[in-house]
């Protein structure tokens, strides 16, 4: 029962009571909601914290571009110089050896920050391709008759694949190139350096080889076997055969011989050398599966493989060389920067260690004597192995235009 | 010179001068608005006075029943008003127009998932394309919001200010703080997670609540519980193993832990020596005792959180005091005040967190005086119509209107700029200088285009010719210049039919048309009906290079051919009317700015 005196304040009393009731309800509910909120927030934070956990990274195969390619008379070496930790200040230089002396022979007129690939041609000649970099989306190509001679230049319709043997010369002085781009594939030029026709796309090679025990994908090396037969090496998407295909009778066929035993290897080098075709295959898990030298007399069949060289843990492949007589040499660098080399002759049972190389060595050119090419920023040091020690026999200061690409 | 493209420095005098000019213009406009509103207020007071004195009105004399603004709301409003004002003043720093995208926005998003980077990139692009407009807008928007919160204590004006504050806070949190780093690995409460602007948003939303919400202790309790849950969650995150928060620096050569690295980075920011010294000292301490420091932080965060969650006034008070102390210590020793270095935009998250703690406590323990619904809804109504309001209300309304106008003066140009996808020409002028107006006969040429057809300057009479020199195998500038010429052609629209874009080969090694065609194909220049890329014998090109003052040199050792980047605009009568450097710079904004400048110059020459 309420007094009449209080009748006017009834709405206010009701409002206060209702407000207090809401407060109490809110407090009780609030406590529950607060803990719910806390649990939800913790769950969200837990999920966020998980975002920062580093994922396991898959081993990726880094194919070294540094290489030498040798004809019977002239070795050509492609090396990165400058400030190697900065892409804009890393310039790839091409050197050729003539009359026992190395000379700078980088094709002019185009920036080489993306890399240079070279293929030794007949005599002392070379054909060199410059990989795209920064805003340039296609490759240039140039040829010279000998180190130090003038270049003739042209352009490719797309960018070259970034591997040492992406370019090859046919006996009739035609050129073959492996291209990346929208329609990656193999192009040939029978005359000139700017008129190219597509011989095969990557997809057509994969299709053609899909029922032969190895779907050959990502072509990475091309060469021309004796008789003008074109060979392409890549990796097997499926299958265990040697990932090399030969273009014969207007169709692609996998070469015969060689079994990789299920190991995923990529053909890094593929060249026609004296006595046959040699291939250097590397695996993404080089520490386990190693580097393998394979060879065939005619390139089509009878391929045989040597014993794999296991890359020591923590080391990586820095460069590859193939001499005119088929000797393969690889340079390894350890995590502490120590450079070592191993080589193998075609037909030899196993790799032989060439020991420790001079500091900064990038490439080793097999021969008599072996020569180590070491880079110190803009200076190339050429070492000879004499009586068990390395001696600088030549020094080339390269006039690098730092900053010109950035 | 090709390959030597530059960026605009954050202290570029042209940009800084333009920024100051823009601010001055907008300040004058605000001055006009202040004068108009003052006159309006004066007029209303005059009308009120006349009506009262003549008795012509039946409006009763102002006898306003004033209900005090809830204390917690008052404190929140004033503190965040002051914070926004400080933020607005920080935006006045001369390096803001150019420095903010690269110094704040992009780093905030680095490491975030790509979708976050895409979102942030919208803001980065807008700011980079229109740096003067954006920087000036940020100044006025933030000063306007600060002023708005400070001068509008009650009613719809004040709540509207809260909403605007929350809205702009959300913009800053999204684009300026990359969603507060919530999705970036390595985030920590110590560094500002979940983003300072999120606290501004919370504060803005609280201010936008009806005033009745502040008259109950529930709001304060809820706010403190929310903060309690937040502190505990941050404590759990801080304690999470494998995130680098527990590590100091075991040896001088070892990689420092997350906190040590952050503190050392902050110590390197330009600032008074005493602050740098304090931060450096704490960095050394954390390097030596990283585990203990993190343990303290974890315990402090969880302890504060638990105290706030209990709802017990004494424990809450302890939690609030401890929270504020920890926040301030973190603000000084880890966040290094947050605003040094030239592009600091706010004092980071610790001040707003502390403010919310204090406000939550006040709202919980200092209940607002009771009031009737009518008083709360229309607290100062003393008559009908605007002239029936009290003088104080009118003054506050005029001040709030002025603050809103400041916000609009800032926001409107930015909104307009966001509709223009092309960058302002001032960017390219900052590195290339202003176009040189000329009036001499263009040097004639007779060359072949990429399709092998002969082209002479005389054939192009009747068209405005945009002439430049490009290297077909250039890896840096030339493709970018070509892209900007294509963009300029698109921007010209129907006027492009009166314009021919002509490039002349600038590489003495690659003279063959196949190289030009390859360039065209890659840069998609074939889609331009009025594009021609010309080459010819080296002696002809040499002569042209000399005529137009372009020095071209073939380089050895892997460098590209060097040449100057210039553009000449030739009138339909064959006169060179404009010459300007055409370094496209190293950013898309600079490139876009170049295309805008080409369009401006072509339109100027077309109108001659």
Short mmCIF file of N, CA, C and O in Angstrom, two decimals, chain A residues 23 26-27 30-31 33-35 37-38 41-42 45-46 48-49 51-52 91 93 104 106 108-112 133-138 140 153-155 157 194 398-399 401 403-406, chain B residues 2-5 182 185 216 218 221-222 225-226 229 232-234 236-237 240 243 309 472-476 479-480 507 509-510 512 514-515 518-519 521-523 555-561:
data_model
loop_
_atom_site.label_atom_id
_atom_site.label_comp_id
_atom_site.label_asym_id
_atom_site.label_seq_id
_atom_site.Cartn_x
_atom_site.Cartn_y
_atom_site.Cartn_z
N UNK A 23 20.82 -2.82 -12.92
CA UNK A 23 22.23 -2.81 -12.50
C UNK A 23 22.65 -4.16 -11.95
O UNK A 23 23.70 -4.71 -12.30
N UNK A 26 22.73 -6.67 -14.59
CA UNK A 26 23.91 -6.44 -15.43
C UNK A 26 25.17 -6.90 -14.72
O UNK A 26 26.08 -7.45 -15.32
N UNK A 27 25.21 -6.67 -13.38
CA UNK A 27 26.40 -7.09 -12.64
C UNK A 27 26.56 -8.60 -12.67
O UNK A 27 27.64 -9.12 -12.90
N UNK A 30 27.01 -9.52 -16.13
CA UNK A 30 28.30 -8.94 -16.55
C UNK A 30 29.45 -9.82 -16.13
O UNK A 30 30.42 -10.00 -16.87
N UNK A 31 29.33 -10.38 -14.90
CA UNK A 31 30.43 -11.23 -14.43
C UNK A 31 30.58 -12.45 -15.33
O UNK A 31 31.70 -12.82 -15.71
N UNK A 33 29.49 -12.65 -18.42
CA UNK A 33 29.93 -12.20 -19.76
C UNK A 33 31.41 -11.83 -19.76
O UNK A 33 32.11 -12.01 -20.73
N UNK A 34 31.86 -11.26 -18.62
CA UNK A 34 33.27 -10.87 -18.55
C UNK A 34 34.19 -12.07 -18.70
O UNK A 34 35.18 -12.03 -19.44
N UNK A 35 33.80 -13.17 -17.99
CA UNK A 35 34.65 -14.36 -18.12
C UNK A 35 34.53 -14.96 -19.52
O UNK A 35 35.52 -15.44 -20.08
N UNK A 37 33.96 -13.22 -22.13
CA UNK A 37 34.76 -12.30 -22.95
C UNK A 37 36.25 -12.62 -22.83
O UNK A 37 36.98 -12.67 -23.82
N UNK A 38 36.65 -12.90 -21.56
CA UNK A 38 38.06 -13.20 -21.33
C UNK A 38 38.48 -14.47 -22.08
O UNK A 38 39.51 -14.49 -22.75
N UNK A 41 38.57 -13.76 -25.75
CA UNK A 41 39.74 -12.95 -26.10
C UNK A 41 41.01 -13.79 -26.06
O UNK A 41 41.87 -13.69 -26.93
N UNK A 42 41.08 -14.66 -25.02
CA UNK A 42 42.26 -15.51 -24.92
C UNK A 42 42.36 -16.45 -26.11
O UNK A 42 43.44 -16.68 -26.66
N UNK A 45 43.54 -14.48 -29.03
CA UNK A 45 44.96 -14.16 -28.89
C UNK A 45 45.80 -15.41 -29.15
O UNK A 45 46.85 -15.36 -29.79
N UNK A 46 45.28 -16.55 -28.64
CA UNK A 46 45.99 -17.80 -28.87
C UNK A 46 46.12 -18.06 -30.36
O UNK A 46 47.18 -18.44 -30.85
N UNK A 48 46.00 -15.82 -32.66
CA UNK A 48 46.91 -14.81 -33.24
C UNK A 48 48.36 -15.20 -32.97
O UNK A 48 49.23 -15.03 -33.83
N UNK A 49 48.59 -15.70 -31.76
CA UNK A 49 49.97 -16.08 -31.43
C UNK A 49 50.44 -17.18 -32.35
O UNK A 49 51.60 -17.21 -32.77
N UNK A 51 49.74 -17.42 -35.34
CA UNK A 51 50.10 -16.85 -36.64
C UNK A 51 51.58 -16.56 -36.72
O UNK A 51 52.17 -16.51 -37.79
N UNK A 52 52.20 -16.32 -35.58
CA UNK A 52 53.60 -15.93 -35.59
C UNK A 52 54.56 -17.10 -35.58
O UNK A 52 55.76 -16.93 -35.65
N UNK A 91 76.45 -6.92 -61.01
CA UNK A 91 76.52 -6.94 -62.47
C UNK A 91 77.20 -8.22 -62.91
O UNK A 91 78.29 -8.55 -62.41
N UNK A 93 79.27 -10.43 -65.39
CA UNK A 93 80.30 -10.14 -66.40
C UNK A 93 80.69 -11.42 -67.11
O UNK A 93 80.73 -12.50 -66.50
N UNK A 104 87.83 -9.18 -70.36
CA UNK A 104 86.42 -8.85 -70.10
C UNK A 104 85.69 -8.81 -71.44
O UNK A 104 86.15 -8.15 -72.38
N UNK A 106 81.91 -8.68 -71.71
CA UNK A 106 80.47 -8.56 -71.46
C UNK A 106 79.80 -7.86 -72.63
O UNK A 106 80.28 -6.81 -73.08
N UNK A 108 77.76 -5.33 -74.69
CA UNK A 108 77.45 -3.94 -74.30
C UNK A 108 75.98 -3.57 -74.51
O UNK A 108 75.24 -4.30 -75.16
N UNK A 109 75.63 -2.44 -73.95
CA UNK A 109 74.34 -1.82 -74.30
C UNK A 109 73.16 -2.26 -73.48
O UNK A 109 72.05 -1.77 -73.69
N UNK A 110 73.36 -3.19 -72.55
CA UNK A 110 72.22 -3.65 -71.77
C UNK A 110 72.71 -3.97 -70.36
O UNK A 110 73.83 -4.46 -70.17
N UNK A 111 71.87 -3.69 -69.38
CA UNK A 111 72.25 -3.95 -67.99
C UNK A 111 72.18 -5.44 -67.71
O UNK A 111 71.25 -6.12 -68.13
N UNK A 112 73.17 -5.94 -67.00
CA UNK A 112 73.28 -7.38 -66.78
C UNK A 112 72.95 -7.79 -65.35
O UNK A 112 73.40 -8.83 -64.89
N UNK A 133 65.90 -8.11 -66.17
CA UNK A 133 65.99 -7.63 -64.78
C UNK A 133 65.16 -6.37 -64.65
O UNK A 133 64.94 -5.65 -65.63
N UNK A 134 64.68 -6.15 -63.45
CA UNK A 134 63.87 -4.98 -63.13
C UNK A 134 62.71 -4.83 -64.13
O UNK A 134 61.92 -5.73 -64.26
N UNK A 135 62.67 -3.75 -64.89
CA UNK A 135 61.51 -3.52 -65.74
C UNK A 135 61.66 -4.11 -67.14
O UNK A 135 60.74 -4.04 -67.94
N UNK A 136 62.82 -4.68 -67.45
CA UNK A 136 63.00 -5.26 -68.78
C UNK A 136 62.45 -6.68 -68.74
O UNK A 136 62.84 -7.49 -67.91
N UNK A 137 61.56 -6.98 -69.67
CA UNK A 137 60.87 -8.27 -69.62
C UNK A 137 61.32 -9.26 -70.65
O UNK A 137 60.74 -10.35 -70.74
N UNK A 138 62.29 -8.92 -71.46
CA UNK A 138 62.77 -9.88 -72.46
C UNK A 138 64.29 -9.88 -72.45
O UNK A 138 64.92 -8.97 -71.88
N UNK A 140 68.14 -10.00 -74.22
CA UNK A 140 68.90 -9.66 -75.42
C UNK A 140 69.90 -10.78 -75.67
O UNK A 140 70.21 -11.56 -74.77
N UNK A 153 74.24 -7.84 -82.02
CA UNK A 153 73.19 -7.97 -81.00
C UNK A 153 71.83 -8.23 -81.60
O UNK A 153 71.56 -7.90 -82.76
N UNK A 154 70.98 -8.80 -80.81
CA UNK A 154 69.59 -9.02 -81.20
C UNK A 154 68.73 -9.15 -79.95
O UNK A 154 69.22 -8.97 -78.84
N UNK A 155 67.48 -9.45 -80.17
CA UNK A 155 66.58 -9.61 -79.02
C UNK A 155 65.80 -10.91 -79.14
O UNK A 155 65.54 -11.39 -80.24
N UNK A 157 62.23 -13.03 -78.01
CA UNK A 157 60.84 -12.60 -77.79
C UNK A 157 60.42 -12.59 -76.32
O UNK A 157 59.40 -12.00 -75.98
N UNK A 194 67.41 -11.88 -84.28
CA UNK A 194 66.14 -11.30 -83.85
C UNK A 194 64.93 -11.97 -84.50
O UNK A 194 63.81 -11.53 -84.30
N UNK A 398 87.38 -4.40 -63.25
CA UNK A 398 86.21 -4.18 -64.12
C UNK A 398 85.59 -2.82 -63.78
O UNK A 398 85.28 -2.57 -62.61
N UNK A 399 85.39 -1.97 -64.78
CA UNK A 399 84.83 -0.63 -64.49
C UNK A 399 83.32 -0.69 -64.28
O UNK A 399 82.53 -0.29 -65.15
N UNK A 401 79.75 0.30 -63.15
CA UNK A 401 79.05 1.58 -62.92
C UNK A 401 78.02 1.38 -61.81
O UNK A 401 76.83 1.16 -62.07
N UNK A 403 75.33 1.89 -59.09
CA UNK A 403 74.22 2.83 -59.01
C UNK A 403 73.52 3.08 -60.33
O UNK A 403 72.49 3.75 -60.37
N UNK A 404 74.08 2.53 -61.41
CA UNK A 404 73.47 2.82 -62.71
C UNK A 404 72.16 2.07 -62.91
O UNK A 404 71.42 2.37 -63.83
N UNK A 405 71.88 1.11 -62.04
CA UNK A 405 70.63 0.36 -62.21
C UNK A 405 69.65 0.61 -61.06
O UNK A 405 68.73 -0.14 -60.87
N UNK A 406 69.90 1.63 -60.31
CA UNK A 406 68.98 1.83 -59.19
C UNK A 406 68.75 3.30 -58.92
O UNK A 406 69.29 4.15 -59.55
N UNK B 2 68.96 7.99 -67.27
CA UNK B 2 68.28 6.72 -67.10
C UNK B 2 69.00 5.86 -66.09
O UNK B 2 70.22 5.83 -66.02
N UNK B 3 68.20 5.16 -65.31
CA UNK B 3 68.78 4.30 -64.29
C UNK B 3 69.18 5.03 -63.04
O UNK B 3 69.71 4.44 -62.13
N UNK B 4 68.97 6.31 -63.01
CA UNK B 4 69.37 7.06 -61.82
C UNK B 4 68.14 7.64 -61.14
O UNK B 4 68.22 8.67 -60.51
N UNK B 5 67.00 7.00 -61.32
CA UNK B 5 65.79 7.62 -60.80
C UNK B 5 65.84 7.80 -59.29
O UNK B 5 66.42 7.03 -58.57
N UNK B 182 47.09 -6.56 -35.54
CA UNK B 182 46.45 -7.78 -35.01
C UNK B 182 46.81 -9.02 -35.82
O UNK B 182 46.85 -10.12 -35.30
N UNK B 185 52.48 -11.21 -37.30
CA UNK B 185 53.21 -12.01 -36.32
C UNK B 185 54.18 -11.13 -35.52
O UNK B 185 54.75 -10.19 -36.05
N UNK B 216 24.67 5.54 -14.82
CA UNK B 216 24.67 4.28 -14.07
C UNK B 216 26.10 3.81 -13.93
O UNK B 216 26.96 4.10 -14.77
N UNK B 218 27.00 0.91 -14.24
CA UNK B 218 27.17 -0.29 -15.07
C UNK B 218 28.19 -0.05 -16.18
O UNK B 218 29.03 -0.90 -16.48
N UNK B 221 31.65 -0.36 -14.88
CA UNK B 221 32.01 -1.75 -14.58
C UNK B 221 32.30 -2.52 -15.86
O UNK B 221 33.26 -3.28 -15.95
N UNK B 222 31.42 -2.31 -16.84
CA UNK B 222 31.60 -3.05 -18.11
C UNK B 222 32.90 -2.66 -18.80
O UNK B 222 33.62 -3.49 -19.33
N UNK B 225 35.74 -4.25 -16.96
CA UNK B 225 35.81 -5.69 -17.22
C UNK B 225 36.36 -5.96 -18.62
O UNK B 225 37.15 -6.88 -18.83
N UNK B 226 35.91 -5.15 -19.54
CA UNK B 226 36.43 -5.29 -20.90
C UNK B 226 37.95 -5.08 -20.89
O UNK B 226 38.71 -5.85 -21.49
N UNK B 229 39.71 -8.08 -19.30
CA UNK B 229 39.85 -9.20 -20.23
C UNK B 229 40.96 -8.91 -21.24
O UNK B 229 41.77 -9.79 -21.59
N UNK B 232 44.41 -9.38 -19.62
CA UNK B 232 44.76 -10.80 -19.43
C UNK B 232 45.11 -11.42 -20.78
O UNK B 232 46.10 -12.17 -20.90
N UNK B 233 44.33 -11.10 -21.79
CA UNK B 233 44.63 -11.64 -23.13
C UNK B 233 46.02 -11.20 -23.59
O UNK B 233 46.80 -12.00 -24.14
N UNK B 234 46.33 -9.93 -23.34
CA UNK B 234 47.66 -9.45 -23.73
C UNK B 234 48.76 -10.13 -22.91
O UNK B 234 49.85 -10.40 -23.41
N UNK B 236 48.59 -13.22 -21.76
CA UNK B 236 48.74 -14.57 -22.32
C UNK B 236 49.59 -14.51 -23.59
O UNK B 236 50.50 -15.32 -23.80
N UNK B 237 49.29 -13.52 -24.42
CA UNK B 237 50.06 -13.38 -25.67
C UNK B 237 51.54 -13.11 -25.37
O UNK B 237 52.44 -13.64 -26.02
N UNK B 240 53.27 -16.23 -24.38
CA UNK B 240 53.24 -17.33 -25.35
C UNK B 240 54.67 -17.73 -25.77
O UNK B 240 55.44 -16.88 -26.19
N UNK B 243 57.71 -16.86 -29.32
CA UNK B 243 57.48 -15.61 -30.04
C UNK B 243 58.63 -14.63 -29.83
O UNK B 243 58.58 -13.51 -30.31
N UNK B 309 38.72 -7.40 -13.35
CA UNK B 309 37.60 -8.31 -13.57
C UNK B 309 36.79 -8.57 -12.30
O UNK B 309 35.62 -8.91 -12.38
N UNK B 472 65.42 0.83 -75.91
CA UNK B 472 64.49 -0.31 -75.98
C UNK B 472 64.84 -1.45 -75.03
O UNK B 472 63.98 -2.27 -74.73
N UNK B 473 66.10 -1.52 -74.57
CA UNK B 473 66.45 -2.60 -73.64
C UNK B 473 66.84 -2.04 -72.27
O UNK B 473 67.55 -2.68 -71.50
N UNK B 474 66.34 -0.88 -71.98
CA UNK B 474 66.57 -0.26 -70.67
C UNK B 474 65.83 -1.07 -69.60
O UNK B 474 64.71 -1.55 -69.83
N UNK B 475 66.46 -1.23 -68.45
CA UNK B 475 65.83 -2.04 -67.40
C UNK B 475 65.13 -1.20 -66.35
O UNK B 475 64.50 -1.75 -65.46
N UNK B 476 65.27 0.11 -66.42
CA UNK B 476 64.68 0.91 -65.33
C UNK B 476 63.71 1.97 -65.82
O UNK B 476 62.51 1.73 -65.89
N UNK B 479 60.94 1.83 -69.61
CA UNK B 479 59.62 1.17 -69.57
C UNK B 479 58.62 1.95 -68.72
O UNK B 479 57.43 2.01 -69.06
N UNK B 480 59.10 2.57 -67.65
CA UNK B 480 58.20 3.32 -66.78
C UNK B 480 57.70 4.59 -67.49
O UNK B 480 56.53 4.95 -67.39
N UNK B 507 69.72 4.06 -77.68
CA UNK B 507 70.74 3.06 -77.35
C UNK B 507 71.56 2.79 -78.60
O UNK B 507 71.04 2.26 -79.59
N UNK B 509 73.63 0.64 -79.29
CA UNK B 509 73.88 -0.77 -79.59
C UNK B 509 72.66 -1.45 -80.21
O UNK B 509 72.80 -2.30 -81.09
N UNK B 510 71.50 -1.08 -79.74
CA UNK B 510 70.28 -1.73 -80.21
C UNK B 510 69.49 -0.76 -81.10
O UNK B 510 68.64 -0.01 -80.63
N UNK B 512 68.09 -1.90 -84.13
CA UNK B 512 67.20 -2.63 -85.03
C UNK B 512 65.73 -2.47 -84.62
O UNK B 512 65.43 -2.35 -83.44
N UNK B 514 63.54 -4.64 -84.58
CA UNK B 514 63.06 -5.77 -83.77
C UNK B 514 63.15 -5.44 -82.28
O UNK B 514 62.31 -5.87 -81.48
N UNK B 515 64.18 -4.68 -81.90
CA UNK B 515 64.31 -4.31 -80.49
C UNK B 515 63.17 -3.36 -80.09
O UNK B 515 62.61 -3.47 -79.00
N UNK B 518 60.02 -5.37 -79.78
CA UNK B 518 60.02 -6.15 -78.53
C UNK B 518 59.64 -5.24 -77.36
O UNK B 518 58.87 -5.63 -76.48
N UNK B 519 60.18 -4.03 -77.38
CA UNK B 519 59.84 -3.06 -76.32
C UNK B 519 58.33 -2.75 -76.34
O UNK B 519 57.66 -2.79 -75.32
N UNK B 521 55.95 -4.50 -77.56
CA UNK B 521 55.14 -5.67 -77.19
C UNK B 521 55.11 -5.81 -75.67
O UNK B 521 54.06 -6.00 -75.07
N UNK B 522 56.28 -5.67 -75.08
CA UNK B 522 56.34 -5.88 -73.63
C UNK B 522 55.61 -4.78 -72.87
O UNK B 522 54.99 -5.03 -71.83
N UNK B 523 55.69 -3.56 -73.37
CA UNK B 523 55.03 -2.44 -72.67
C UNK B 523 53.62 -2.19 -73.18
O UNK B 523 52.98 -1.21 -72.80
N UNK B 555 77.68 1.99 -72.40
CA UNK B 555 78.54 1.67 -71.27
C UNK B 555 79.02 0.23 -71.40
O UNK B 555 78.40 -0.59 -72.05
N UNK B 556 80.12 -0.02 -70.77
CA UNK B 556 80.65 -1.39 -70.80
C UNK B 556 80.39 -2.02 -69.44
O UNK B 556 79.76 -1.43 -68.57
N UNK B 557 80.86 -3.22 -69.27
CA UNK B 557 80.84 -3.89 -67.98
C UNK B 557 79.44 -4.06 -67.41
O UNK B 557 79.22 -3.95 -66.21
N UNK B 558 78.48 -4.29 -68.27
CA UNK B 558 77.17 -4.68 -67.80
C UNK B 558 76.24 -3.55 -67.43
O UNK B 558 75.16 -3.82 -66.91
N UNK B 559 76.64 -2.32 -67.66
CA UNK B 559 75.73 -1.20 -67.37
C UNK B 559 74.92 -0.90 -68.62
O UNK B 559 75.37 -1.16 -69.73
N UNK B 560 73.75 -0.36 -68.42
CA UNK B 560 72.91 -0.03 -69.58
C UNK B 560 73.43 1.25 -70.24
O UNK B 560 74.21 1.99 -69.63
N UNK B 561 72.98 1.48 -71.46
CA UNK B 561 73.33 2.72 -72.13
C UNK B 561 72.76 3.88 -71.32
O UNK B 561 71.63 3.80 -70.85
#
